[in-house]
Short mmCIF file of N, CA, C and O in Angstrom, two decimals:
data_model
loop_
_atom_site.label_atom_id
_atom_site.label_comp_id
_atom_site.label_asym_id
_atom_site.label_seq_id
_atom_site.Cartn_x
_atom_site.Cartn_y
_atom_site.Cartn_z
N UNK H 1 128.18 108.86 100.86
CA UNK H 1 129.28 107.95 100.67
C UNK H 1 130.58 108.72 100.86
O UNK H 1 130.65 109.95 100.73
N UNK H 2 131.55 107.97 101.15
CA UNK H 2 132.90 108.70 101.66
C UNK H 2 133.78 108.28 100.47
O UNK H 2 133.76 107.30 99.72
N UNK H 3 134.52 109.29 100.55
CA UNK H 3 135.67 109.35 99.45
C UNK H 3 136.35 107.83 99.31
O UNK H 3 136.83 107.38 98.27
N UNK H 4 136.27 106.97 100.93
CA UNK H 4 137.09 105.74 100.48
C UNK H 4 135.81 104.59 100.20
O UNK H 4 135.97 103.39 99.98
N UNK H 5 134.82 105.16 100.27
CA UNK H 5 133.90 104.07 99.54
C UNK H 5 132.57 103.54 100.52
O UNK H 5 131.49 103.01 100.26
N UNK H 6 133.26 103.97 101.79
CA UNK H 6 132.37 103.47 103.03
C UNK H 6 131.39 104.73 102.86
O UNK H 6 131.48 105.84 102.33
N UNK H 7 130.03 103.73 103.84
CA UNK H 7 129.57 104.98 103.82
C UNK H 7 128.08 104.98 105.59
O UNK H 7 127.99 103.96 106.26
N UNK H 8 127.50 105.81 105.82
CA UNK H 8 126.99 106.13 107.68
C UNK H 8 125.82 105.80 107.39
O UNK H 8 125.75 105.65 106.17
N UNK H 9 125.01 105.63 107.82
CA UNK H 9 123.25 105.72 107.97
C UNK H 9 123.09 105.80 108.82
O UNK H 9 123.83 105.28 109.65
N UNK H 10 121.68 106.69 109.23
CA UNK H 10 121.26 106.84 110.50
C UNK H 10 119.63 106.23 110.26
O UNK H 10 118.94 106.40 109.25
N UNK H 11 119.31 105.55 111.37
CA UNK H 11 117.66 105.26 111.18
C UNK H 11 116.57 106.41 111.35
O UNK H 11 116.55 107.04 112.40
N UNK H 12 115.91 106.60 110.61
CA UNK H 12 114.61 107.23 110.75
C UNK H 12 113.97 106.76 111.53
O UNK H 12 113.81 105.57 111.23
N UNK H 13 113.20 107.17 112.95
CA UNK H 13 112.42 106.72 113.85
C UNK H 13 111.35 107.62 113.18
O UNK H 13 111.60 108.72 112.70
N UNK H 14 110.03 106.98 113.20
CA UNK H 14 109.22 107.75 113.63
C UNK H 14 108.71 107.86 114.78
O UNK H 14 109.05 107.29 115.82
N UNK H 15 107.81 108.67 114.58
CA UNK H 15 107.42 109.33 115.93
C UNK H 15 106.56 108.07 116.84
O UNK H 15 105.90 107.18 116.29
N UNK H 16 106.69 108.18 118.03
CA UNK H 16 105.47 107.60 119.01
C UNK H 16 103.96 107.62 118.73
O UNK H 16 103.56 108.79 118.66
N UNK H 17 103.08 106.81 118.58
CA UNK H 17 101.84 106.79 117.87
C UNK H 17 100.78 106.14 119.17
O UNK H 17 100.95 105.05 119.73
N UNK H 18 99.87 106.98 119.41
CA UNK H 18 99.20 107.05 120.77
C UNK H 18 97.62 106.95 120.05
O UNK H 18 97.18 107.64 119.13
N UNK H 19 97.04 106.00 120.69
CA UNK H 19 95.83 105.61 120.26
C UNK H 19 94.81 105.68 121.80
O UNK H 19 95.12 105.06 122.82
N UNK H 20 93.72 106.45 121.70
CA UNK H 20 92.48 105.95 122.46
C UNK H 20 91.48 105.82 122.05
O UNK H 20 91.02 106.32 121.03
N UNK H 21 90.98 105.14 122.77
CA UNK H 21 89.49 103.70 122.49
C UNK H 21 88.42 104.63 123.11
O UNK H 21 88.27 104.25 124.28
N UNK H 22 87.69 105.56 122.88
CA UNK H 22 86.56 106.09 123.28
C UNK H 22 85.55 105.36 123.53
O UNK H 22 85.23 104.75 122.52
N UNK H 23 84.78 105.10 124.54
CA UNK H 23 83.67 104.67 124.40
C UNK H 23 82.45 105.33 124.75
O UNK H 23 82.36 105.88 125.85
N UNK H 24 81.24 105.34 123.69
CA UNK H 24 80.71 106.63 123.35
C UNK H 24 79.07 106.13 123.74
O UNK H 24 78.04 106.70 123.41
N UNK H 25 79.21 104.97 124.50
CA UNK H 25 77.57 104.13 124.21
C UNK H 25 76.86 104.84 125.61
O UNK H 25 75.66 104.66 125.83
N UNK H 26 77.48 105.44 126.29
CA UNK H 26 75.82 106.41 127.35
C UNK H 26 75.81 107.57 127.03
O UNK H 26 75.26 108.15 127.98
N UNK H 27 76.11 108.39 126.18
CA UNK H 27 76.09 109.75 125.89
C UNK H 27 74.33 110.05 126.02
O UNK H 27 73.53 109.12 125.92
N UNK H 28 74.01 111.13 126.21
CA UNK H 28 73.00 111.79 125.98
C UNK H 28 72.88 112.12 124.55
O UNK H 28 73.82 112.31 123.78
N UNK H 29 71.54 112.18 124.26
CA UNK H 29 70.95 112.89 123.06
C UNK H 29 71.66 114.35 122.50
O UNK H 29 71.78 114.75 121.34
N UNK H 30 71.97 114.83 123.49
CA UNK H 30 72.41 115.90 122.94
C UNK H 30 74.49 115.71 122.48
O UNK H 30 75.15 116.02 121.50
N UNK H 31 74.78 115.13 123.66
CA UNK H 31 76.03 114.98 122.97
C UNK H 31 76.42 114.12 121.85
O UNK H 31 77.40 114.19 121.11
N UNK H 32 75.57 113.41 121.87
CA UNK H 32 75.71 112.26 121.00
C UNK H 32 75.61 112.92 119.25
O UNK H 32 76.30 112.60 118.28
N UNK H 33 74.27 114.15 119.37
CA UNK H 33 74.86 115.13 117.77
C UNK H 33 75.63 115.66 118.34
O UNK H 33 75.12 116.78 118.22
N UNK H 34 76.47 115.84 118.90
CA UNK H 34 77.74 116.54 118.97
C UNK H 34 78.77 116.09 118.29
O UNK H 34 79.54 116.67 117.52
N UNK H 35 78.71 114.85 118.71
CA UNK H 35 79.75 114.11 118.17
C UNK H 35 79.63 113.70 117.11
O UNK H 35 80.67 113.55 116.46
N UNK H 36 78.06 113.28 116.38
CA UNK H 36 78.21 112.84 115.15
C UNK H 36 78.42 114.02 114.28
O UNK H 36 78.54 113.69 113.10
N UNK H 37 78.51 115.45 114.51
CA UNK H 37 78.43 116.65 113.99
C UNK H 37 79.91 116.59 113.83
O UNK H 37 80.25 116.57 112.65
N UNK H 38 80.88 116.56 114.71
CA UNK H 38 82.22 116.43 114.41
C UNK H 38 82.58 115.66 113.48
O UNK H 38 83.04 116.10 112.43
N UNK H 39 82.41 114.31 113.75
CA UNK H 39 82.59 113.31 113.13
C UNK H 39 82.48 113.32 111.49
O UNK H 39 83.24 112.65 110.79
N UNK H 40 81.70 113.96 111.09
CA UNK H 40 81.29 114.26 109.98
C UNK H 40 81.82 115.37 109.53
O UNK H 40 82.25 115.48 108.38
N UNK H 41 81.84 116.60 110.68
CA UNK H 41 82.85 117.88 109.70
C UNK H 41 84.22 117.35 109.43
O UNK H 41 84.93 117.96 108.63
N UNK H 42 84.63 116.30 110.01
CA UNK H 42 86.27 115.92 110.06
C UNK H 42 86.11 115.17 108.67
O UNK H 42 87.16 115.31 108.04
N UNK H 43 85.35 114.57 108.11
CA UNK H 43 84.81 113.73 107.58
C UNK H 43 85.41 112.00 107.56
O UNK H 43 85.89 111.23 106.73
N UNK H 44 85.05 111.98 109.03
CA UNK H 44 85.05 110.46 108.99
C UNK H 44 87.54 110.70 109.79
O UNK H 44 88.25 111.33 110.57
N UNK H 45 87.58 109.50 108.63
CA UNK H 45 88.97 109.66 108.83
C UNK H 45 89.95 110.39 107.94
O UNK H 45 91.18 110.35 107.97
N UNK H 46 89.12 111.10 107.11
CA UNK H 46 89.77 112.12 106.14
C UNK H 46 90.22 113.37 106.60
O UNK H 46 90.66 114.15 105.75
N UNK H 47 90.21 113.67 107.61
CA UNK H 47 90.86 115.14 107.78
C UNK H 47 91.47 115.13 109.54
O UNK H 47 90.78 114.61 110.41
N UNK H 48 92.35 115.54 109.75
CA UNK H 48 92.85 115.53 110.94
C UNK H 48 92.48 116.86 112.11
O UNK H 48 92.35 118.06 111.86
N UNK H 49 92.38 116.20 113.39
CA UNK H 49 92.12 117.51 114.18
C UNK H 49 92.85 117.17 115.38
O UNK H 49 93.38 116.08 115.55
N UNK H 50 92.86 118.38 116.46
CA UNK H 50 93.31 118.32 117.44
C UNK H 50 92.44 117.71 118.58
O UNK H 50 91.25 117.97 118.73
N UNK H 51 93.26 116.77 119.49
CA UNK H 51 92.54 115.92 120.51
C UNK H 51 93.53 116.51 122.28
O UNK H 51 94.71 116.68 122.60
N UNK H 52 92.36 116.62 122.88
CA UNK H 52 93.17 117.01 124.46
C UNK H 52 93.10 115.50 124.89
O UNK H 52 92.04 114.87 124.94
N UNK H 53 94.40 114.96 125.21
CA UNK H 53 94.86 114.12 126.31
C UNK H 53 94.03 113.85 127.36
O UNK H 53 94.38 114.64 128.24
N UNK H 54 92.89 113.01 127.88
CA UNK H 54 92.07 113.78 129.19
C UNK H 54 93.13 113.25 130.13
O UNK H 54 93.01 113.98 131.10
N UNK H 55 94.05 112.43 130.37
CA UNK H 55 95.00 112.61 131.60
C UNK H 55 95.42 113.40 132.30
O UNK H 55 95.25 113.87 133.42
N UNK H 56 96.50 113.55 130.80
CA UNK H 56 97.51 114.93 130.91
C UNK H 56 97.21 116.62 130.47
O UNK H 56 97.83 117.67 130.61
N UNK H 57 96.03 116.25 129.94
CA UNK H 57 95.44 117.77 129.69
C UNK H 57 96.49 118.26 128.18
O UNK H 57 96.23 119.31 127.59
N UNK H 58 97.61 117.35 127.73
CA UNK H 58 98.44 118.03 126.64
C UNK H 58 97.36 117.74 125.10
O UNK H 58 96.69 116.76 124.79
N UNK H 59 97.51 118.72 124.60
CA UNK H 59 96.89 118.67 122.72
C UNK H 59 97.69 117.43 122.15
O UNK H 59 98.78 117.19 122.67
N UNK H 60 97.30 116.77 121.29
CA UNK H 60 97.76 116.45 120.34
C UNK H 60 96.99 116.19 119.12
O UNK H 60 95.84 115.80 118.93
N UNK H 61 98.17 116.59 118.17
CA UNK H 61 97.85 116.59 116.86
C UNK H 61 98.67 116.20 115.46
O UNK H 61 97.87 116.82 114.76
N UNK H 62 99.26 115.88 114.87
CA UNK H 62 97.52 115.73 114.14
C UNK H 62 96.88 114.84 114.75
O UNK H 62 97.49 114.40 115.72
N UNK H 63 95.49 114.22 114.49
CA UNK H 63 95.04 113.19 115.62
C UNK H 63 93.93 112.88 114.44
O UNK H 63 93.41 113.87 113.93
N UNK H 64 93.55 111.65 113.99
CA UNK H 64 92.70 110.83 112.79
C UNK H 64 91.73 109.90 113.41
O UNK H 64 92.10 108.95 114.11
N UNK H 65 90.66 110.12 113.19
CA UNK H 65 89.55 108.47 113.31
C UNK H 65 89.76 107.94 112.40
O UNK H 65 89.66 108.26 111.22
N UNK H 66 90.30 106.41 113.23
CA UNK H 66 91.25 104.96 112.68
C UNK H 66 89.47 104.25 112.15
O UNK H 66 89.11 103.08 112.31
N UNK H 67 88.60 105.44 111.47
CA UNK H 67 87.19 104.37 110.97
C UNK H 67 86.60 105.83 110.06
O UNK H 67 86.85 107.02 110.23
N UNK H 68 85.71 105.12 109.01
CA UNK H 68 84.64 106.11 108.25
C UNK H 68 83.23 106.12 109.00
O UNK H 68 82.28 106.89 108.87
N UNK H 69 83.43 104.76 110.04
CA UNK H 69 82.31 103.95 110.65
C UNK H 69 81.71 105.10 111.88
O UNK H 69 82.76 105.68 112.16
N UNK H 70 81.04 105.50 112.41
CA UNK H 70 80.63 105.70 113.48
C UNK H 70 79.54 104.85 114.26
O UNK H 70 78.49 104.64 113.65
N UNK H 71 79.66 104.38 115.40
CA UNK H 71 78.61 103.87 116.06
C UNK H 71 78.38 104.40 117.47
O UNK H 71 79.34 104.61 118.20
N UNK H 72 77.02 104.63 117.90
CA UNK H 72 76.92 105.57 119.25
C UNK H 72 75.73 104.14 119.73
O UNK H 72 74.92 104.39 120.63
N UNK H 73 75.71 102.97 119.20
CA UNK H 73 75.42 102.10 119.82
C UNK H 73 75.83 101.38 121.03
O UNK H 73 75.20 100.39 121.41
#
């Protein structure tokens, strides 16, 4: 607040929030514990990890599974 009473705000943006839709239903046997092996050390959507972009090849992180759910159906 300013001495004559007025006073500035600036908005908080957050950040840009980037979501991909994996789809995980022809994996092989073997990748398929791969993934549920991750899935589970992360535990579910409790812990955050780093994800490569497959486009752009850039990291990002933190990066969360939006589920506790897994399905390789």
């Amino acid at each position: 607040r300013y001495v004559d009473g007025t006073e500035q705000r600036f908005l908080d943006r957050l950040p840009a929030t980037r979501t991909w839709r994996i789809q995980l239903q022809r994996l092989s046997e073997a990748d398929a514990t791969l993934v549920r092996d991750f899935f589970r050390a992360v535990a579910g959507s409790s812990t955050s990890f780093r994800f490569q972009d497959p486009w752009t090849a850039e990291w990002m992180e933190p990066c969360w599974f939006r589920t506790d759910d897994l399905s390789l159906d």
